């Protein structure tokens, strides 16, 4: 069982996917399908770390799956599935709960943000969330994890967990036939592209997020052309023209965000966009931005809606993906049990 390149990533089925999810992560997911074995997950166990209405959760799992396929993930080429159907995730997460240290989790900024002031009332699952994420990746001994910038800290934790497991069990790992004493790889974050951190359209200092109460703050993958155009038109900007060079964004987070989004959607560099639009007012630029956004996202939204009409077909994709995922994860879990001294039959 040698470690070979393998990609794993996931998104939570909490609300509809937005431009940040698409440009920050999915664009790389789609590209990596051409060069790697890829596993893409709808992380429903992560979703329930905060309260989810059961009927809405069921719909959201299917919606995210539909959006994955509509955006260009191919369920034949890659494995698409929902986390809760593969028990290896929860099993390995428990082992990692016993490997990770309280001090490590106490440093996680996402927990602090999500738990807010009333930390005593946060679920234990929300606290242990990064251990489950490490289990997602390492149950497949995945080597590459394409994500947005905000997941960097969680990825570092996953690397620490892999390292500590390898160190703590080194002798046992060797005794189980892994001569170099390395069972888990160090998964590498893949955080690339012009928009690894897409900001809110209403406030350039906050990231675009599913949980922002204002729908005007984000472009959803399911928004129609009129809605996209309206949101871009209402997007916050400042009174100055578009800068002529990259250094001209100081103190102008909204301008930087919109130009970055344009570059990512049009497959151009920021420099090229500034060459074309530098010195112009935002009104003209916003029209052009609405056009590229509608062009690219309108098709995805339409296709996702079409797929949602047949939920049995979506469930079949998830069942097939889960079966394929299990065949990869089960031998890993078996090895982990043997390494840790747990008896299995
Ligand atoms: P989530 O919606 O939190 O499950 O995130 C799914 C993926 O989208 C992760 O890889 C995130 O890093 C990425 N992502 C979420 N929001 C943004 C954003 N505003 N900009 C860039 N990437 C994002
Ligand atoms: N925590 C990630 C997010 O909110 C989602 C996620 C769960 C994930 N498990 C993962 C991402 C494994 C990459 C790999 O965005």
Short mmCIF file of C-alpha atoms and ligand atoms in Angstrom, two decimals:
data_model
loop_
_atom_site.label_atom_id
_atom_site.label_comp_id
_atom_site.label_asym_id
_atom_site.label_seq_id
_atom_site.Cartn_x
_atom_site.Cartn_y
_atom_site.Cartn_z
CA UNK A 1 0.00 0.00 0.00
CA UNK A 2 2.18 2.84 -1.22
CA UNK A 3 1.09 6.46 -1.02
CA UNK A 4 0.14 7.78 -4.47
CA UNK A 5 -1.12 11.25 -5.41
CA UNK A 6 -4.77 11.62 -4.58
CA UNK A 7 -7.01 14.69 -4.24
CA UNK A 8 -9.69 15.13 -1.58
CA UNK A 9 -11.88 18.13 -0.84
CA UNK A 10 -15.35 18.95 0.41
CA UNK A 11 -18.01 21.57 1.01
CA UNK A 12 -20.71 21.88 3.61
CA UNK A 13 -24.35 21.52 2.55
CA UNK A 14 -25.49 24.60 4.43
CA UNK A 15 -27.25 26.99 2.08
CA UNK A 16 -26.45 27.39 -1.58
CA UNK A 17 -22.94 27.57 -2.98
CA UNK A 18 -21.60 30.98 -3.96
CA UNK A 19 -18.92 32.61 -6.07
CA UNK A 20 -16.36 32.26 -3.25
CA UNK A 21 -16.83 28.49 -3.17
CA UNK A 22 -16.59 28.35 -6.93
CA UNK A 23 -13.53 30.55 -7.49
CA UNK A 24 -11.77 29.71 -4.22
CA UNK A 25 -12.05 25.95 -4.51
CA UNK A 26 -14.13 24.38 -7.27
CA UNK A 27 -12.26 25.83 -10.21
CA UNK A 28 -9.20 23.93 -8.97
CA UNK A 29 -11.27 20.81 -8.28
CA UNK A 30 -12.44 20.79 -11.87
CA UNK A 31 -8.91 21.27 -13.24
CA UNK A 32 -7.41 18.57 -11.03
CA UNK A 33 -9.81 15.96 -12.39
CA UNK A 34 -7.71 15.94 -15.56
CA UNK A 35 -4.47 15.08 -13.79
CA UNK A 36 -5.35 13.28 -10.54
CA UNK A 37 -7.55 10.70 -8.93
CA UNK A 38 -10.10 12.95 -7.18
CA UNK A 39 -12.60 12.47 -4.36
CA UNK A 40 -15.12 15.26 -3.73
CA UNK A 41 -17.37 15.11 -0.72
CA UNK A 42 -20.53 16.81 0.52
CA UNK A 43 -19.60 17.07 4.19
CA UNK A 44 -22.97 16.59 5.84
CA UNK A 45 -21.47 15.49 9.19
CA UNK A 46 -19.67 18.83 9.33
CA UNK A 47 -22.93 20.62 8.59
CA UNK A 48 -24.61 19.23 11.72
CA UNK A 49 -21.98 20.73 14.01
CA UNK A 50 -24.48 23.59 14.06
CA UNK A 51 -28.26 23.07 14.03
CA UNK A 52 -29.75 22.03 10.66
CA UNK A 53 -33.40 21.50 9.94
CA UNK A 54 -33.56 17.86 8.72
CA UNK A 55 -35.75 18.52 5.66
CA UNK A 56 -33.62 21.50 4.62
CA UNK A 57 -30.41 19.52 5.14
CA UNK A 58 -31.65 16.74 2.85
CA UNK A 59 -32.42 19.28 0.13
CA UNK A 60 -29.10 21.08 0.63
CA UNK A 61 -27.11 17.83 0.26
CA UNK A 62 -28.79 17.23 -3.10
CA UNK A 63 -28.38 20.87 -4.15
CA UNK A 64 -24.66 20.88 -3.47
CA UNK A 65 -24.31 17.60 -5.39
CA UNK A 66 -26.24 19.11 -8.31
CA UNK A 67 -24.04 22.20 -8.20
CA UNK A 68 -20.88 20.05 -8.20
CA UNK A 69 -22.03 18.26 -11.35
CA UNK A 70 -23.36 21.41 -13.03
CA UNK A 71 -20.06 23.21 -12.41
CA UNK A 72 -18.14 20.46 -14.19
CA UNK A 73 -17.31 17.68 -11.73
CA UNK A 74 -17.78 14.42 -13.56
CA UNK A 75 -19.20 11.62 -11.37
CA UNK A 76 -17.66 9.03 -13.68
CA UNK A 77 -14.18 10.48 -13.56
CA UNK A 78 -14.18 11.56 -9.90
CA UNK A 79 -15.83 10.14 -6.80
CA UNK A 80 -18.75 12.35 -5.64
CA UNK A 81 -20.47 11.34 -2.42
CA UNK A 82 -21.81 12.51 0.92
CA UNK A 83 -19.67 11.98 4.00
CA UNK A 84 -22.23 10.27 6.28
CA UNK A 85 -22.59 7.31 3.90
CA UNK A 86 -18.99 6.26 4.50
CA UNK A 87 -18.51 5.33 8.14
CA UNK A 88 -14.72 5.48 7.86
CA UNK A 89 -14.90 9.27 8.33
CA UNK A 90 -16.53 9.07 11.76
CA UNK A 91 -14.39 6.10 12.84
CA UNK A 92 -11.11 7.75 11.96
CA UNK A 93 -12.29 11.04 13.47
CA UNK A 94 -12.63 9.28 16.82
CA UNK A 95 -9.06 7.99 16.63
CA UNK A 96 -7.92 11.51 15.74
CA UNK A 97 -9.86 12.92 18.71
CA UNK A 98 -7.43 10.85 20.73
CA UNK A 99 -4.36 12.00 18.77
CA UNK A 100 -5.00 15.75 18.53
CA UNK A 101 -4.33 17.86 21.62
CA UNK A 102 -6.72 20.32 23.26
CA UNK A 103 -4.11 23.03 22.87
CA UNK A 104 -4.09 22.55 19.10
CA UNK A 105 -7.85 22.90 18.78
CA UNK A 106 -7.91 25.90 21.11
CA UNK A 107 -5.95 27.81 18.48
CA UNK A 108 -8.49 27.29 15.67
CA UNK A 109 -9.80 30.67 14.58
CA UNK A 110 -12.85 29.27 12.75
CA UNK A 111 -14.15 27.75 15.99
CA UNK A 112 -13.75 31.07 17.77
CA UNK A 113 -15.64 32.86 14.98
CA UNK A 114 -18.42 30.31 14.71
CA UNK A 115 -18.88 29.76 18.44
CA UNK A 116 -19.04 33.50 19.06
CA UNK A 117 -19.32 34.88 22.57
CA UNK A 118 -21.34 32.03 24.06
CA UNK A 119 -18.71 29.33 23.70
CA UNK A 120 -20.23 27.20 26.45
CA UNK A 121 -23.25 26.64 24.22
CA UNK A 122 -21.28 25.50 21.14
CA UNK A 123 -21.56 21.80 20.28
CA UNK A 124 -18.66 19.49 21.04
CA UNK A 125 -18.81 18.60 17.33
CA UNK A 126 -18.06 22.20 16.34
CA UNK A 127 -14.97 22.09 18.53
CA UNK A 128 -13.79 18.74 17.12
CA UNK A 129 -14.67 19.79 13.53
CA UNK A 130 -11.02 20.02 12.38
CA UNK A 131 -10.34 16.44 13.56
CA UNK A 132 -13.18 15.18 11.38
CA UNK A 133 -11.77 17.20 8.49
CA UNK A 134 -8.37 15.56 9.00
CA UNK A 135 -10.13 12.18 9.00
CA UNK A 136 -11.91 13.04 5.71
CA UNK A 137 -8.59 13.61 4.02
CA UNK A 138 -6.53 10.90 5.66
CA UNK A 139 -9.12 8.10 5.36
CA UNK A 140 -8.05 8.15 1.70
CA UNK A 141 -4.41 8.98 2.48
CA UNK A 142 -4.99 11.95 0.17
CA UNK A 143 -1.98 14.06 -0.74
CA UNK A 144 -3.54 17.23 -2.22
CA UNK A 145 -6.38 19.32 -0.84
CA UNK A 146 -7.69 22.20 -3.01
CA UNK A 147 -9.41 24.75 -0.75
CA UNK A 148 -9.85 28.49 -0.25
CA UNK A 149 -7.51 30.53 1.91
CA UNK A 150 -9.76 30.25 5.00
CA UNK A 151 -9.05 26.51 5.33
CA UNK A 152 -5.28 26.88 5.62
CA UNK A 153 -5.21 26.56 9.41
CA UNK A 154 -7.36 23.41 9.34
CA UNK A 155 -5.01 21.88 6.79
CA UNK A 156 -2.04 22.62 9.02
CA UNK A 157 -3.82 20.80 11.83
CA UNK A 158 -4.43 17.80 9.55
CA UNK A 159 -0.70 17.70 8.81
CA UNK A 160 0.09 17.86 12.53
CA UNK A 161 -2.32 15.00 13.23
CA UNK A 162 -0.80 12.85 10.45
CA UNK A 163 2.67 13.55 11.81
CA UNK A 164 1.77 12.79 15.44
CA UNK A 165 0.01 9.55 14.46
CA UNK A 166 3.10 8.48 12.50
CA UNK A 167 5.38 9.40 15.43
CA UNK A 168 3.27 7.94 18.25
CA UNK A 169 2.77 4.61 16.46
CA UNK A 170 6.07 4.45 14.63
CA UNK A 171 7.10 1.01 15.89
CA UNK A 172 3.68 -0.47 15.32
CA UNK A 173 3.53 1.03 11.83
CA UNK A 174 6.86 -0.62 10.98
CA UNK A 175 5.66 -3.92 12.52
CA UNK A 176 2.61 -3.76 10.26
CA UNK A 177 4.88 -3.77 7.24
CA UNK A 178 5.38 -0.05 6.50
CA UNK A 179 9.16 -0.20 6.53
CA UNK A 180 9.74 3.58 6.55
CA UNK A 181 7.41 4.07 9.53
CA UNK A 182 5.17 6.43 7.57
CA UNK A 183 1.50 5.52 7.37
CA UNK A 184 -0.19 8.85 6.69
CA UNK A 185 1.13 11.33 4.10
CA UNK A 186 1.41 15.04 4.84
CA UNK A 187 -1.56 16.41 2.87
CA UNK A 188 -0.68 19.55 0.94
CA UNK A 189 -3.04 22.48 0.65
CA UNK A 190 -3.64 23.66 -2.92
CA UNK A 191 -4.59 27.33 -2.54
CA UNK A 192 -4.05 28.93 -5.94
CA UNK A 193 -5.75 31.19 -8.45
CA UNK A 194 -6.60 34.89 -8.55
CA UNK A 195 -9.49 34.54 -6.07
CA UNK A 196 -8.52 32.33 -3.13
CA UNK A 197 -10.38 34.73 -0.85
CA UNK A 198 -13.46 36.28 -2.43
CA UNK A 199 -14.87 39.12 -0.31
CA UNK A 200 -18.43 40.23 0.38
CA UNK A 201 -19.95 42.53 -2.24
CA UNK A 202 -21.21 44.78 0.59
CA UNK A 203 -18.00 44.96 2.64
CA UNK A 204 -14.58 44.30 1.12
CA UNK A 205 -13.09 43.43 4.50
CA UNK A 206 -15.40 40.44 5.14
CA UNK A 207 -15.24 37.19 3.20
CA UNK A 208 -18.16 36.19 0.99
CA UNK A 209 -20.07 33.65 3.04
CA UNK A 210 -23.20 31.50 3.04
CA UNK A 211 -24.04 32.73 6.49
CA UNK A 212 -24.08 36.49 5.74
CA UNK A 213 -27.65 37.64 6.43
CA UNK A 214 -27.61 39.90 3.36
CA UNK A 215 -28.14 38.00 0.10
CA UNK A 216 -26.76 41.07 -1.71
CA UNK A 217 -23.35 40.25 -0.20
CA UNK A 218 -22.85 37.17 -2.37
CA UNK A 219 -23.53 35.77 -5.83
CA UNK A 220 -25.06 32.32 -5.51
CA UNK A 221 -24.39 29.69 -8.15
CA UNK A 222 -28.17 29.44 -8.54
CA UNK A 223 -28.80 33.18 -9.14
CA UNK A 224 -30.33 34.04 -12.52
CA UNK A 225 -28.87 36.65 -14.87
CA UNK A 226 -31.04 39.53 -13.58
CA UNK A 227 -30.15 38.82 -9.96
CA UNK A 228 -26.44 38.61 -10.77
CA UNK A 229 -26.58 41.94 -12.67
CA UNK A 230 -28.51 43.61 -9.83
CA UNK A 231 -26.09 42.41 -7.14
CA UNK A 232 -23.05 43.56 -9.11
CA UNK A 233 -24.66 46.93 -9.79
CA UNK A 234 -25.35 47.36 -6.07
CA UNK A 235 -21.89 46.14 -5.04
CA UNK A 236 -20.05 48.61 -2.82
CA UNK A 237 -17.25 50.60 -4.50
CA UNK A 238 -15.50 53.90 -3.89
CA UNK A 239 -15.61 57.14 -5.87
CA UNK A 240 -12.17 56.79 -7.51
CA UNK A 241 -11.58 55.26 -10.93
CA UNK A 242 -10.13 51.78 -11.33
CA UNK A 243 -6.37 51.88 -10.64
CA UNK A 244 -3.92 51.39 -13.47
CA UNK A 245 -1.61 49.03 -11.61
CA UNK A 246 -1.76 46.32 -8.94
CA UNK A 247 -0.18 48.58 -6.30
CA UNK A 248 -3.12 50.99 -6.59
CA UNK A 249 -5.50 49.01 -4.39
CA UNK A 250 -4.25 50.31 -1.01
CA UNK A 251 -7.20 51.00 1.24
CA UNK A 252 -9.61 49.94 -1.53
CA UNK A 253 -10.65 46.36 -0.65
CA UNK A 254 -13.91 46.54 -2.64
CA UNK A 255 -12.14 47.62 -5.82
CA UNK A 256 -9.52 44.92 -5.39
CA UNK A 257 -12.21 42.29 -4.84
CA UNK A 258 -14.24 43.17 -7.95
CA UNK A 259 -11.16 43.28 -10.18
CA UNK A 260 -9.99 39.93 -8.76
CA UNK A 261 -13.41 38.40 -9.43
CA UNK A 262 -13.36 39.69 -13.01
CA UNK A 263 -9.86 38.28 -13.59
CA UNK A 264 -10.86 34.88 -12.21
CA UNK A 265 -14.09 34.67 -14.20
CA UNK A 266 -12.53 35.86 -17.44
CA UNK A 267 -9.42 33.67 -17.01
CA UNK A 268 -7.16 36.71 -17.11
CA UNK A 269 -4.48 38.09 -14.84
CA UNK A 270 -5.22 41.14 -12.67
CA UNK A 271 -2.59 43.04 -14.69
CA UNK A 272 -4.47 42.41 -17.93
CA UNK A 273 -7.76 43.55 -16.40
CA UNK A 274 -6.11 46.74 -15.15
CA UNK A 275 -4.61 47.36 -18.57
CA UNK A 276 -8.10 47.15 -20.08
CA UNK A 277 -10.08 48.98 -17.39
CA UNK A 278 -7.53 51.10 -15.46
CA UNK A 279 -8.60 54.76 -15.28
CA UNK A 280 -12.26 53.99 -16.03
CA UNK A 281 -15.21 54.49 -13.69
CA UNK A 282 -16.83 51.55 -11.97
CA UNK A 283 -20.14 51.87 -13.80
CA UNK A 284 -18.72 50.62 -17.11
CA UNK A 285 -16.61 47.98 -15.42
CA UNK A 286 -19.61 46.64 -13.52
CA UNK A 287 -21.50 46.11 -16.77
CA UNK A 288 -18.61 44.08 -18.16
CA UNK A 289 -18.32 42.16 -14.90
CA UNK A 290 -22.03 41.32 -14.92
CA UNK A 291 -21.61 39.98 -18.43
CA UNK A 292 -18.73 37.60 -17.65
CA UNK A 293 -20.42 36.51 -14.43
CA UNK A 294 -23.73 35.73 -16.13
CA UNK A 295 -21.96 34.00 -18.96
CA UNK A 296 -20.11 31.64 -16.65
CA UNK A 297 -22.55 31.19 -13.76
CA UNK A 298 -25.89 31.36 -15.56
CA UNK A 299 -25.20 28.06 -17.24
CA UNK A 300 -24.20 26.38 -13.97
CA UNK A 301 -27.34 27.59 -12.19
CA UNK A 302 -29.60 26.43 -15.00
CA UNK A 303 -28.00 23.02 -15.16
CA UNK A 304 -28.15 22.61 -11.35
CA UNK A 305 -31.88 23.42 -11.39
CA UNK A 306 -32.43 20.88 -14.15
CA UNK A 307 -30.58 18.18 -12.18
CA UNK A 308 -32.53 18.98 -9.00
CA UNK A 309 -35.74 17.96 -10.76
CA UNK A 310 -34.63 14.31 -10.55
CA UNK A 311 -33.59 13.69 -6.95
CA UNK A 312 -33.47 9.91 -7.46
CA UNK A 313 -30.73 10.39 -10.06
CA UNK A 314 -28.75 12.57 -7.63
CA UNK A 315 -29.15 9.99 -4.86
CA UNK A 316 -27.89 7.33 -7.27
CA UNK A 317 -24.73 9.36 -7.94
CA UNK A 318 -24.16 9.64 -4.17
CA UNK A 319 -24.75 5.92 -3.62
CA UNK A 320 -22.32 4.98 -6.37
CA UNK A 321 -19.70 7.46 -5.13
CA UNK A 322 -20.08 6.24 -1.56
CA UNK A 323 -19.54 2.62 -2.59
CA UNK A 324 -16.38 3.57 -4.47
CA UNK A 325 -15.17 5.72 -1.57
CA UNK A 326 -15.70 2.84 0.89
CA UNK A 327 -13.47 0.51 -1.11
CA UNK A 328 -10.60 2.99 -0.73
CA UNK A 329 -11.22 3.97 2.90
CA UNK A 330 -11.92 0.53 4.39
CA UNK A 331 -8.39 -0.89 4.01
CA UNK A 332 -7.02 2.33 5.54
CA UNK A 333 -9.30 1.97 8.57
CA UNK A 334 -8.31 -1.70 8.89
CA UNK A 335 -4.64 -0.70 8.96
CA UNK A 336 -5.32 2.04 11.50
CA UNK A 337 -7.04 -0.47 13.80
CA UNK A 338 -4.15 -2.93 13.45
CA UNK A 339 -1.62 -0.19 14.08
CA UNK A 340 -3.47 1.07 17.16
CA UNK A 341 -3.96 -2.43 18.62
CA UNK A 342 -7.73 -2.65 18.14
CA UNK A 343 -8.96 -6.19 17.39
CA UNK A 344 -11.08 -6.66 14.28
CA UNK A 345 -12.55 -9.75 12.69
P1 LIG B 1 -17.68 26.02 2.91
O1 LIG B 1 -18.71 26.76 2.18
O2 LIG B 1 -17.28 26.70 4.19
O3 LIG B 1 -17.96 24.57 3.08
O4 LIG B 1 -16.38 26.12 2.00
C1 LIG B 1 -16.13 25.26 0.91
C2 LIG B 1 -14.89 25.67 0.17
O5 LIG B 1 -15.04 26.99 -0.40
C3 LIG B 1 -13.63 25.73 1.04
O6 LIG B 1 -12.54 25.26 0.28
C4 LIG B 1 -13.48 27.20 1.32
O7 LIG B 1 -12.14 27.57 1.56
C5 LIG B 1 -13.98 27.83 0.03
N1 LIG B 1 -14.53 29.17 0.28
C6 LIG B 1 -15.62 29.48 1.03
N2 LIG B 1 -15.83 30.83 1.04
C7 LIG B 1 -14.84 31.37 0.27
C8 LIG B 1 -14.51 32.71 -0.12
N3 LIG B 1 -15.24 33.75 0.27
N4 LIG B 1 -13.43 32.88 -0.92
C9 LIG B 1 -12.69 31.82 -1.34
N5 LIG B 1 -12.94 30.55 -1.01
C10 LIG B 1 -14.00 30.31 -0.22
N1 LIG B 2 -14.03 22.68 6.48
C1 LIG B 2 -14.21 22.86 5.07
C2 LIG B 2 -14.95 24.19 4.84
O1 LIG B 2 -15.75 24.63 5.62
C3 LIG B 2 -15.00 21.74 4.45
C4 LIG B 2 -14.28 20.44 4.56
C5 LIG B 2 -14.61 19.40 5.39
C6 LIG B 2 -13.13 20.04 3.84
N2 LIG B 2 -13.74 18.36 5.21
C7 LIG B 2 -12.83 18.71 4.28
C8 LIG B 2 -12.33 20.66 2.89
C9 LIG B 2 -11.72 18.02 3.80
C10 LIG B 2 -11.21 19.94 2.41
C11 LIG B 2 -10.91 18.65 2.85
O2 LIG B 2 -14.76 24.78 3.84
#
